[in-house]
Coordinates of C-alpha atoms in Angstrom, one line a residue:
M1 CA 19.3 -0.6 19.2
S2 CA 19.0 0.5 22.8
M3 CA 20.0 4.2 22.7
V4 CA 19.8 7.1 20.2
S5 CA 22.2 9.9 20.7
L6 CA 23.1 13.2 19.1
D7 CA 26.5 14.8 19.5
G8 CA 27.2 12.4 22.3
I9 CA 24.0 13.3 24.2
Q10 CA 21.3 10.7 24.7
V11 CA 18.1 11.5 22.9
A12 CA 16.2 8.3 23.5
A13 CA 16.6 5.0 25.4
V14 CA 14.7 1.9 24.0
G15 CA 13.5 -1.0 26.2
Y16 CA 12.7 -4.5 25.0
D17 CA 10.6 -7.4 26.3
A18 CA 11.5 -11.1 26.4
A19 CA 10.4 -11.5 22.8
A20 CA 12.9 -8.7 21.7
E21 CA 10.0 -6.4 20.9
V22 CA 10.0 -2.7 21.9
S23 CA 8.4 -2.3 25.4
G24 CA 9.0 1.3 25.9
V25 CA 11.0 4.4 24.9
T26 CA 12.3 7.1 27.2
Y27 CA 13.1 10.4 25.6
G28 CA 15.5 12.9 26.9
P29 CA 19.0 13.0 28.5
V30 CA 20.0 10.5 31.2
G31 CA 18.6 11.5 34.6
S32 CA 16.0 14.0 33.3
P33 CA 13.6 12.4 30.9
V34 CA 11.3 14.8 29.1
I35 CA 8.7 12.3 27.8
G36 CA 8.5 8.6 28.5
S37 CA 6.6 5.9 26.6
G38 CA 6.4 2.8 28.6
S39 CA 4.1 -0.2 29.5
L40 CA 3.7 -1.2 25.9
V41 CA 1.6 -4.4 26.3
R42 CA 1.0 -6.8 23.4
T43 CA -1.3 -9.7 22.6
V44 CA 0.0 -13.2 22.2
A45 CA 0.0 -12.5 18.4
G46 CA 2.2 -9.5 19.0
A47 CA -0.4 -6.7 18.4
A48 CA -0.2 -3.7 20.7
K49 CA -3.1 -3.6 23.2
A50 CA -2.0 -1.0 25.8
Q51 CA 0.5 1.8 26.1
S52 CA 1.1 4.8 28.3
W53 CA 3.0 8.1 27.8
S54 CA 4.3 10.3 30.6
V55 CA 4.9 14.0 30.4
G56 CA 6.3 15.1 33.7
A57 CA 3.7 13.9 36.2
R58 CA 1.0 13.7 33.6
V59 CA 0.2 10.2 32.2
L60 CA -1.7 9.5 29.0
S61 CA -2.8 5.9 28.5
E62 CA -4.5 4.0 25.8
T63 CA -5.9 0.5 25.7
V64 CA -7.2 -1.5 22.7
V65 CA -9.6 -4.5 22.8
R66 CA -9.5 -6.8 19.8
S67 CA -11.8 -9.6 18.7
Q68 CA -10.6 -13.2 18.2
T69 CA -10.0 -12.3 14.6
G70 CA -7.9 -9.3 15.5
R71 CA -10.3 -6.5 14.7
V72 CA -10.3 -3.6 17.1
T73 CA -13.6 -3.5 18.9
R74 CA -12.9 -0.9 21.6
V75 CA -10.3 1.9 22.2
Q76 CA -10.1 3.8 25.5
A77 CA -7.8 6.7 26.2
T78 CA -7.3 8.5 29.5
D79 CA -5.5 11.6 30.7
S80 CA -4.5 11.7 34.4
A81 CA -4.6 15.5 34.3
A82 CA -8.2 15.8 33.0
A83 CA -10.8 13.1 33.2
V84 CA -13.0 15.0 30.7
N85 CA -10.3 14.2 28.0
A86 CA -11.2 10.5 28.3
V87 CA -12.1 8.8 25.0
D88 CA -14.0 5.5 24.8
W89 CA -14.9 4.2 21.3
S90 CA -16.7 1.0 20.6
Y91 CA -16.8 -0.6 17.2
S92 CA -19.1 -3.3 15.6
F93 CA -18.7 -5.2 12.4
D94 CA -20.9 -7.4 10.2
A95 CA -20.3 -11.0 9.3
V96 CA -17.9 -10.1 6.5
G97 CA -15.8 -7.7 8.6
R98 CA -17.3 -4.4 7.5
L99 CA -17.6 -1.6 10.1
T100 CA -21.3 -1.1 11.0
S101 CA -21.1 1.2 14.0
A102 CA -18.8 3.4 16.0
V103 CA -19.9 4.8 19.3
L104 CA -18.1 7.4 21.3
A105 CA -19.2 7.2 25.0
A106 CA -20.4 10.3 26.8
V107 CA -18.1 11.9 29.3
G108 CA -18.6 15.1 31.3
T109 CA -20.8 17.5 29.3
R110 CA -19.9 15.7 26.0
P111 CA -22.9 13.6 24.8
V112 CA -22.6 10.1 23.3
V113 CA -21.9 10.2 19.5
T114 CA -23.2 7.3 17.4
L115 CA -22.1 6.7 13.9
G116 CA -23.6 4.0 11.6
Y117 CA -22.5 2.5 8.3
G118 CA -24.8 0.7 5.8
Y119 CA -24.1 -1.7 2.9
V120 CA -27.5 -2.5 1.4
G121 CA -27.4 -4.9 -1.6
V122 CA -30.3 -3.4 -3.6
G123 CA -32.0 -0.1 -4.1
G124 CA -28.9 2.1 -4.0
C125 CA -28.9 5.5 -5.6
G126 CA -26.9 6.4 -8.7
A127 CA -26.4 4.3 -11.8
D128 CA -25.7 1.1 -9.8
P129 CA -28.8 0.1 -7.8
A130 CA -26.9 -3.0 -6.7
A131 CA -25.1 -0.7 -4.3
G132 CA -21.5 -0.8 -5.6
N133 CA -20.8 -4.5 -5.0
G134 CA -20.7 -4.3 -1.3
S135 CA -19.4 -0.8 -1.0
R136 CA -20.7 1.5 1.8
T137 CA -24.1 2.9 0.7
S138 CA -25.1 5.0 3.7
T139 CA -23.9 6.6 6.9
T140 CA -25.8 7.9 10.0
R141 CA -24.7 10.3 12.7
Q142 CA -26.5 11.1 16.0
V143 CA -25.2 13.3 18.8
G144 CA -26.9 12.6 22.1
G145 CA -30.6 12.2 21.6
G146 CA -30.6 14.6 18.6
T147 CA -31.8 14.0 15.1
V148 CA -30.2 11.1 13.2
A149 CA -28.5 12.6 10.1
V150 CA -28.5 10.1 7.2
S151 CA -26.4 10.3 4.1
A152 CA -26.8 8.1 1.0
Y153 CA -23.7 7.2 -1.1
C154 CA -24.4 6.8 -4.9
T155 CA -22.2 4.7 -7.2
D156 CA -21.8 4.0 -10.9
G157 CA -21.3 0.7 -12.7
A158 CA -17.6 0.7 -11.8
S159 CA -18.4 1.0 -8.1
R160 CA -17.1 4.6 -8.1
L161 CA -18.7 7.2 -5.9
T162 CA -20.8 9.6 -7.9
G163 CA -22.6 11.6 -5.2
V164 CA -23.6 11.9 -1.6
A165 CA -27.2 13.0 -0.7
S166 CA -28.9 13.8 2.5
G167 CA -32.2 15.4 3.5
T168 CA -31.6 15.2 7.2
G169 CA -28.5 17.4 7.7
G170 CA -25.9 14.7 6.9
L171 CA -23.0 14.9 4.6
T172 CA -23.6 15.9 1.0
V173 CA -21.3 16.0 -2.0
D174 CA -22.5 17.5 -5.3
P175 CA -22.1 15.0 -8.2
A176 CA -20.7 17.8 -10.3
T177 CA -17.7 18.0 -7.9
I178 CA -16.7 14.4 -8.2
V179 CA -14.2 13.8 -11.0
Y180 CA -12.2 10.8 -12.2
D181 CA -9.3 10.6 -14.6
G182 CA -8.9 8.2 -17.5
H183 CA -7.5 5.5 -15.2
G184 CA -10.4 5.7 -12.8
N185 CA -8.5 7.6 -10.1
A186 CA -10.5 10.2 -8.2
T187 CA -9.1 13.6 -8.9
Q188 CA -11.7 15.6 -7.0
V189 CA -14.4 14.7 -4.4
G190 CA -16.1 17.8 -3.1
S191 CA -13.5 20.3 -2.1
Q192 CA -10.7 17.7 -1.9
S193 CA -8.5 17.0 -4.9
W194 CA -5.7 14.5 -5.8
S195 CA -2.9 14.3 -8.4
Y196 CA -1.1 11.2 -9.6
D197 CA 2.0 10.2 -11.5
G198 CA 2.2 7.9 -14.5
A199 CA 2.1 4.8 -12.2
D200 CA -1.2 6.0 -10.6
R201 CA 0.5 6.9 -7.3
V202 CA -0.8 9.9 -5.4
T203 CA 1.7 12.8 -5.7
G204 CA -0.4 15.6 -4.2
T205 CA -3.6 16.4 -2.4

């Protein structure tokens, strides 16, 4: 497919690279594109690693850095119309591929934001002190040089979340607001709820 039209008027034109993969899409009628998505760059394995969007003279760009195993380790986004809109996230993982940190770089008046994720194997809170068989057991959040907010995630013997506690201003979830149905599906966590059909598929939130 190289073009999409409606009532005989072009809506989008699709471009392809030598490997027959989409390299860009231009939206709008011929001669007066409204929004263009071009410069879609891929890795040797075919994963997208860079892309840009144009809205008139404004260009929004995003680049992704991946590790040798394909994990995303950095994401950068820029806006030609406003440098303060730039986003630069860096990600770290442990030896088994679990996310351990996410850092949003400072830009303009926005301070650096550092998020951490823990997976301790012993001493977890809740009914399962073995920390949920490798599940996330804690998170941290720090904005600039401010106080580090720590939250502990408690699990039961089935590795299900049973509560989130914090004494430092982090996320908290009252155990009384965490509910599971007879199939083990979470039907409520805090103020969020889910419903399921007979095949345990989510039908509403």
